[in-house]
Amino acid sequence: MTTVRAVGSTLPSIRVATELARQEVLRRELAECQLLAGIWCHGFTVAQLRSIRATLPPVARLVVAKNSDVAAAVAGTRWEAVRPFARGMNAWLFVRSDEIPPALRPYRDFQKEWKLQLNDFTGAVFEGRFYGPDDFAQLEAMPTRVQSYQYLLGCLQMPAVSVLAALRARQEAMAQPPPAEEPAPAPAADK
């Protein structure tokens, strides 16, 4: 096939331009991302992908992208650990919040609903660390931000509650009148 371009033109071909545009879209997603997870999506229908996307929270986005585009987008970034599992048919879950378990739960529910145990996570990168398929239990068991704050506030509050309880007990002890002494029993008279 011949192309109509001027000799010495610096414009990329249409194919290269669309590749670069796809990679730029992925880079923008990665800029705000906290977690990037790959999902083995072999055999998914369009209806199934729509079903997953509909149940995801607003901070998560599911993208079906070519692995070569993903590999090019993550090159030289903190997401480069994605490259080993950027093979096969993957859908990519971009999570733009540190609320990881609520973002992963809809896909687990989808797996159970459709009985797709083989279509599992292929890997993820969170805080620069690679998580393999066997490590997802750690990500799914992470506390949410609210749970972390509750625990932290409980830790900060407990010493104060203990001090207040001790002071209150001391104050109540001081407020009570001292017990009246009972007169000693009179010695028994000898008969």
PDB file of C-alpha atoms in Angstrom:
ATOM      1  CA  MET A   1       0.000   0.000   0.000  1.00  0.00           C
ATOM      2  CA  THR A   2       1.336   3.386  -0.879  1.00  0.00           C
ATOM      3  CA  THR A   3       0.979   6.465   1.211  1.00  0.00           C
ATOM      4  CA  VAL A   4       0.693  10.006   0.045  1.00  0.00           C
ATOM      5  CA  ARG A   5       3.214  11.965   2.031  1.00  0.00           C
ATOM      6  CA  ALA A   6       5.703  14.559   1.046  1.00  0.00           C
ATOM      7  CA  VAL A   7       9.286  13.445   1.066  1.00  0.00           C
ATOM      8  CA  GLY A   8      10.942  14.488   4.311  1.00  0.00           C
ATOM      9  CA  SER A   9       7.643  14.953   6.084  1.00  0.00           C
ATOM     10  CA  THR A  10       7.827  14.825   9.887  1.00  0.00           C
ATOM     11  CA  LEU A  11       4.213  13.797  10.332  1.00  0.00           C
ATOM     12  CA  PRO A  12       3.761  10.274  11.653  1.00  0.00           C
ATOM     13  CA  SER A  13       1.612   7.778   9.831  1.00  0.00           C
ATOM     14  CA  ILE A  14      -1.999   7.378  10.901  1.00  0.00           C
ATOM     15  CA  ARG A  15      -1.223   4.080  12.597  1.00  0.00           C
ATOM     16  CA  VAL A  16       1.638   5.576  14.617  1.00  0.00           C
ATOM     17  CA  ALA A  17      -0.458   8.632  15.479  1.00  0.00           C
ATOM     18  CA  THR A  18      -3.306   6.480  16.832  1.00  0.00           C
ATOM     19  CA  GLU A  19      -0.805   4.382  18.822  1.00  0.00           C
ATOM     20  CA  LEU A  20       0.667   7.516  20.361  1.00  0.00           C
ATOM     21  CA  ALA A  21      -2.817   8.841  21.153  1.00  0.00           C
ATOM     22  CA  ARG A  22      -3.767   5.572  22.901  1.00  0.00           C
ATOM     23  CA  GLN A  23      -0.540   5.656  24.900  1.00  0.00           C
ATOM     24  CA  GLU A  24      -1.193   9.253  25.921  1.00  0.00           C
ATOM     25  CA  VAL A  25      -4.673   8.315  27.190  1.00  0.00           C
ATOM     26  CA  LEU A  26      -3.079   5.547  29.284  1.00  0.00           C
ATOM     27  CA  ARG A  27      -0.426   7.958  30.620  1.00  0.00           C
ATOM     28  CA  ARG A  28      -3.167  10.362  31.738  1.00  0.00           C
ATOM     29  CA  GLU A  29      -4.925   7.514  33.552  1.00  0.00           C
ATOM     30  CA  LEU A  30      -1.646   6.540  35.233  1.00  0.00           C
ATOM     31  CA  ALA A  31      -0.956  10.106  36.375  1.00  0.00           C
ATOM     32  CA  GLU A  32      -3.831  10.024  38.884  1.00  0.00           C
ATOM     33  CA  CYS A  33      -3.677   6.300  39.560  1.00  0.00           C
ATOM     34  CA  GLN A  34      -2.948   4.653  42.942  1.00  0.00           C
ATOM     35  CA  LEU A  35      -3.296   1.031  41.777  1.00  0.00           C
ATOM     36  CA  LEU A  36      -3.013  -0.594  38.381  1.00  0.00           C
ATOM     37  CA  ALA A  37      -4.283  -4.164  38.095  1.00  0.00           C
ATOM     38  CA  GLY A  38      -4.416  -6.512  35.133  1.00  0.00           C
ATOM     39  CA  ILE A  39      -7.425  -8.806  34.680  1.00  0.00           C
ATOM     40  CA  TRP A  40      -7.303 -11.864  32.441  1.00  0.00           C
ATOM     41  CA  CYS A  41     -10.253 -11.168  30.137  1.00  0.00           C
ATOM     42  CA  HIS A  42     -10.076 -14.013  27.623  1.00  0.00           C
ATOM     43  CA  GLY A  43     -13.578 -14.785  26.379  1.00  0.00           C
ATOM     44  CA  PHE A  44     -15.336 -11.784  27.929  1.00  0.00           C
ATOM     45  CA  THR A  45     -18.270 -10.456  25.982  1.00  0.00           C
ATOM     46  CA  VAL A  46     -19.038  -6.782  25.533  1.00  0.00           C
ATOM     47  CA  ALA A  47     -22.054  -7.231  27.818  1.00  0.00           C
ATOM     48  CA  GLN A  48     -19.836  -8.672  30.551  1.00  0.00           C
ATOM     49  CA  LEU A  49     -17.364  -5.791  30.276  1.00  0.00           C
ATOM     50  CA  ARG A  50     -20.249  -3.313  30.495  1.00  0.00           C
ATOM     51  CA  SER A  51     -21.565  -5.162  33.534  1.00  0.00           C
ATOM     52  CA  ILE A  52     -18.192  -4.863  35.286  1.00  0.00           C
ATOM     53  CA  ARG A  53     -17.852  -1.183  34.406  1.00  0.00           C
ATOM     54  CA  ALA A  54     -21.338  -0.436  35.698  1.00  0.00           C
ATOM     55  CA  THR A  55     -20.538  -1.864  39.147  1.00  0.00           C
ATOM     56  CA  LEU A  56     -17.162  -0.172  39.618  1.00  0.00           C
ATOM     57  CA  PRO A  57     -16.969   2.811  41.979  1.00  0.00           C
ATOM     58  CA  PRO A  58     -16.380   6.244  40.413  1.00  0.00           C
ATOM     59  CA  VAL A  59     -12.686   6.151  41.391  1.00  0.00           C
ATOM     60  CA  ALA A  60     -12.029   3.021  39.299  1.00  0.00           C
ATOM     61  CA  ARG A  61     -11.937   2.610  35.548  1.00  0.00           C
ATOM     62  CA  LEU A  62     -11.664  -0.573  33.471  1.00  0.00           C
ATOM     63  CA  VAL A  63      -9.825  -0.174  30.167  1.00  0.00           C
ATOM     64  CA  VAL A  64      -9.198  -2.783  27.502  1.00  0.00           C
ATOM     65  CA  ALA A  65      -5.911  -1.807  25.899  1.00  0.00           C
ATOM     66  CA  LYS A  66      -3.164  -3.441  23.911  1.00  0.00           C
ATOM     67  CA  ASN A  67      -0.363  -4.728  26.103  1.00  0.00           C
ATOM     68  CA  SER A  68       2.214  -3.037  23.876  1.00  0.00           C
ATOM     69  CA  ASP A  69       0.491   0.320  24.474  1.00  0.00           C
ATOM     70  CA  VAL A  70       0.430  -0.303  28.228  1.00  0.00           C
ATOM     71  CA  ALA A  71       4.098  -1.332  28.208  1.00  0.00           C
ATOM     72  CA  ALA A  72       5.020   1.829  26.285  1.00  0.00           C
ATOM     73  CA  ALA A  73       2.932   4.022  28.632  1.00  0.00           C
ATOM     74  CA  VAL A  74       4.540   2.637  31.809  1.00  0.00           C
ATOM     75  CA  ALA A  75       8.118   2.760  30.490  1.00  0.00           C
ATOM     76  CA  GLY A  76      10.292   4.784  32.858  1.00  0.00           C
ATOM     77  CA  THR A  77       7.558   5.295  35.456  1.00  0.00           C
ATOM     78  CA  ARG A  78       6.797   3.814  38.862  1.00  0.00           C
ATOM     79  CA  TRP A  79       4.375   1.469  37.078  1.00  0.00           C
ATOM     80  CA  GLU A  80       7.094  -0.339  35.158  1.00  0.00           C
ATOM     81  CA  ALA A  81       6.584  -3.459  37.312  1.00  0.00           C
ATOM     82  CA  VAL A  82       3.464  -4.041  35.175  1.00  0.00           C
ATOM     83  CA  ARG A  83       5.525  -5.271  32.238  1.00  0.00           C
ATOM     84  CA  PRO A  84       5.908  -8.935  33.350  1.00  0.00           C
ATOM     85  CA  PHE A  85       2.156  -9.500  33.371  1.00  0.00           C
ATOM     86  CA  ALA A  86       1.367  -7.415  30.288  1.00  0.00           C
ATOM     87  CA  ARG A  87       0.912 -10.565  28.201  1.00  0.00           C
ATOM     88  CA  GLY A  88      -2.167 -12.285  26.912  1.00  0.00           C
ATOM     89  CA  MET A  89      -5.648 -10.807  26.936  1.00  0.00           C
ATOM     90  CA  ASN A  90      -5.797  -8.231  29.715  1.00  0.00           C
ATOM     91  CA  ALA A  91      -8.207  -5.579  30.812  1.00  0.00           C
ATOM     92  CA  TRP A  92      -6.629  -2.921  33.019  1.00  0.00           C
ATOM     93  CA  LEU A  93      -8.196  -1.632  36.207  1.00  0.00           C
ATOM     94  CA  PHE A  94      -7.069   1.900  37.099  1.00  0.00           C
ATOM     95  CA  VAL A  95      -7.905   2.936  40.672  1.00  0.00           C
ATOM     96  CA  ARG A  96      -7.543   6.651  41.442  1.00  0.00           C
ATOM     97  CA  SER A  97      -7.982   6.368  45.215  1.00  0.00           C
ATOM     98  CA  ASP A  98      -6.301   4.612  48.098  1.00  0.00           C
ATOM     99  CA  GLU A  99      -9.617   2.856  48.813  1.00  0.00           C
ATOM    100  CA  ILE A 100      -8.378  -0.365  47.198  1.00  0.00           C
ATOM    101  CA  PRO A 101     -10.720  -3.097  48.574  1.00  0.00           C
ATOM    102  CA  PRO A 102     -13.943  -1.328  47.501  1.00  0.00           C
ATOM    103  CA  ALA A 103     -12.479  -0.981  43.993  1.00  0.00           C
ATOM    104  CA  LEU A 104     -11.535  -4.678  43.729  1.00  0.00           C
ATOM    105  CA  ARG A 105     -14.719  -6.096  45.281  1.00  0.00           C
ATOM    106  CA  PRO A 106     -17.026  -5.485  42.256  1.00  0.00           C
ATOM    107  CA  TYR A 107     -14.808  -7.644  40.051  1.00  0.00           C
ATOM    108  CA  ARG A 108     -14.744 -10.449  42.652  1.00  0.00           C
ATOM    109  CA  ASP A 109     -18.555 -10.280  42.825  1.00  0.00           C
ATOM    110  CA  PHE A 110     -18.677 -10.410  39.023  1.00  0.00           C
ATOM    111  CA  GLN A 111     -16.440 -13.502  39.029  1.00  0.00           C
ATOM    112  CA  LYS A 112     -18.762 -15.301  41.444  1.00  0.00           C
ATOM    113  CA  GLU A 113     -21.905 -14.235  39.588  1.00  0.00           C
ATOM    114  CA  TRP A 114     -20.637 -15.429  36.189  1.00  0.00           C
ATOM    115  CA  LYS A 115     -18.595 -18.363  37.603  1.00  0.00           C
ATOM    116  CA  LEU A 116     -15.395 -17.141  35.945  1.00  0.00           C
ATOM    117  CA  GLN A 117     -12.745 -18.375  38.378  1.00  0.00           C
ATOM    118  CA  LEU A 118     -10.114 -18.673  35.616  1.00  0.00           C
ATOM    119  CA  ASN A 119     -10.504 -15.018  34.640  1.00  0.00           C
ATOM    120  CA  ASP A 120      -8.597 -13.723  37.637  1.00  0.00           C
ATOM    121  CA  PHE A 121      -6.259 -10.836  38.323  1.00  0.00           C
ATOM    122  CA  THR A 122      -2.926 -11.321  36.557  1.00  0.00           C
ATOM    123  CA  GLY A 123      -1.077  -8.883  38.793  1.00  0.00           C
ATOM    124  CA  ALA A 124      -1.075  -5.365  40.167  1.00  0.00           C
ATOM    125  CA  VAL A 125       1.207  -2.526  41.122  1.00  0.00           C
ATOM    126  CA  PHE A 126       0.429  -0.532  44.255  1.00  0.00           C
ATOM    127  CA  GLU A 127       2.851   2.003  45.766  1.00  0.00           C
ATOM    128  CA  GLY A 128       5.549   0.817  43.372  1.00  0.00           C
ATOM    129  CA  ARG A 129       5.326  -2.799  44.562  1.00  0.00           C
ATOM    130  CA  PHE A 130       4.303  -5.701  42.354  1.00  0.00           C
ATOM    131  CA  TYR A 131       1.509  -7.968  43.621  1.00  0.00           C
ATOM    132  CA  GLY A 132       1.132 -11.308  41.871  1.00  0.00           C
ATOM    133  CA  PRO A 133      -2.157 -13.205  41.543  1.00  0.00           C
ATOM    134  CA  ASP A 134      -1.529 -14.960  44.874  1.00  0.00           C
ATOM    135  CA  ASP A 135      -0.919 -11.655  46.691  1.00  0.00           C
ATOM    136  CA  PHE A 136      -4.347 -10.124  46.005  1.00  0.00           C
ATOM    137  CA  ALA A 137      -5.639 -11.302  49.384  1.00  0.00           C
ATOM    138  CA  GLN A 138      -3.331  -8.663  50.936  1.00  0.00           C
ATOM    139  CA  LEU A 139      -4.795  -5.914  48.764  1.00  0.00           C
ATOM    140  CA  GLU A 140      -8.368  -7.024  49.384  1.00  0.00           C
ATOM    141  CA  ALA A 141      -7.822  -7.185  53.160  1.00  0.00           C
ATOM    142  CA  MET A 142      -6.353  -3.692  53.434  1.00  0.00           C
ATOM    143  CA  PRO A 143      -8.330  -1.404  55.722  1.00  0.00           C
ATOM    144  CA  THR A 144     -10.177   1.438  54.106  1.00  0.00           C
ATOM    145  CA  ARG A 145      -9.324   5.017  55.008  1.00  0.00           C
ATOM    146  CA  VAL A 146     -12.332   5.241  57.352  1.00  0.00           C
ATOM    147  CA  GLN A 147     -11.307   2.044  59.158  1.00  0.00           C
ATOM    148  CA  SER A 148      -7.747   3.356  59.547  1.00  0.00           C
ATOM    149  CA  TYR A 149      -9.016   6.634  60.994  1.00  0.00           C
ATOM    150  CA  GLN A 150     -11.316   4.790  63.399  1.00  0.00           C
ATOM    151  CA  TYR A 151      -8.428   2.661  64.640  1.00  0.00           C
ATOM    152  CA  LEU A 152      -6.126   5.674  64.980  1.00  0.00           C
ATOM    153  CA  LEU A 153      -8.704   7.718  66.871  1.00  0.00           C
ATOM    154  CA  GLY A 154      -9.422   4.753  69.135  1.00  0.00           C
ATOM    155  CA  CYS A 155      -5.711   4.467  69.938  1.00  0.00           C
ATOM    156  CA  LEU A 156      -5.516   8.176  70.714  1.00  0.00           C
ATOM    157  CA  GLN A 157      -8.721   8.203  72.743  1.00  0.00           C
ATOM    158  CA  MET A 158      -8.084   5.187  74.997  1.00  0.00           C
ATOM    159  CA  PRO A 159      -5.312   6.754  77.154  1.00  0.00           C
ATOM    160  CA  ALA A 160      -7.422   9.880  77.696  1.00  0.00           C
ATOM    161  CA  VAL A 161     -10.436   7.785  78.688  1.00  0.00           C
ATOM    162  CA  SER A 162      -8.310   5.824  81.157  1.00  0.00           C
ATOM    163  CA  VAL A 163      -6.921   9.011  82.750  1.00  0.00           C
ATOM    164  CA  LEU A 164     -10.399  10.520  83.029  1.00  0.00           C
ATOM    165  CA  ALA A 165     -11.770   7.357  84.632  1.00  0.00           C
ATOM    166  CA  ALA A 166      -8.956   7.360  87.206  1.00  0.00           C
ATOM    167  CA  LEU A 167      -9.495  11.050  88.003  1.00  0.00           C
ATOM    168  CA  ARG A 168     -13.253  10.566  88.308  1.00  0.00           C
ATOM    169  CA  ALA A 169     -12.785   7.608  90.688  1.00  0.00           C
ATOM    170  CA  ARG A 170     -10.368   9.661  92.803  1.00  0.00           C
ATOM    171  CA  GLN A 171     -12.785  12.613  92.888  1.00  0.00           C
ATOM    172  CA  GLU A 172     -15.678  10.388  93.928  1.00  0.00           C
ATOM    173  CA  ALA A 173     -13.545   8.826  96.669  1.00  0.00           C
ATOM    174  CA  MET A 174     -12.636  12.258  98.025  1.00  0.00           C
ATOM    175  CA  ALA A 175     -16.242  13.484  97.876  1.00  0.00           C
ATOM    176  CA  GLN A 176     -17.566  10.725 100.077  1.00  0.00           C
ATOM    177  CA  PRO A 177     -17.503  11.493 103.816  1.00  0.00           C
ATOM    178  CA  PRO A 178     -15.115   9.303 105.781  1.00  0.00           C
ATOM    179  CA  PRO A 179     -16.845   6.327 107.322  1.00  0.00           C
ATOM    180  CA  ALA A 180     -18.000   7.018 110.905  1.00  0.00           C
ATOM    181  CA  GLU A 181     -16.155   4.959 113.481  1.00  0.00           C
ATOM    182  CA  GLU A 182     -18.377   2.629 115.397  1.00  0.00           C
ATOM    183  CA  PRO A 183     -17.895   2.719 119.149  1.00  0.00           C
ATOM    184  CA  ALA A 184     -15.932  -0.197 120.466  1.00  0.00           C
ATOM    185  CA  PRO A 185     -18.114  -2.762 122.220  1.00  0.00           C
ATOM    186  CA  ALA A 186     -18.135  -2.387 125.968  1.00  0.00           C
ATOM    187  CA  PRO A 187     -16.289  -5.075 127.851  1.00  0.00           C
ATOM    188  CA  ALA A 188     -18.545  -7.624 129.342  1.00  0.00           C
ATOM    189  CA  ALA A 189     -19.049  -7.258 133.078  1.00  0.00           C
ATOM    190  CA  ASP A 190     -17.935 -10.167 135.235  1.00  0.00           C
ATOM    191  CA  LYS A 191     -20.629 -11.587 137.429  1.00  0.00           C
TER     192      LYS A 191
END
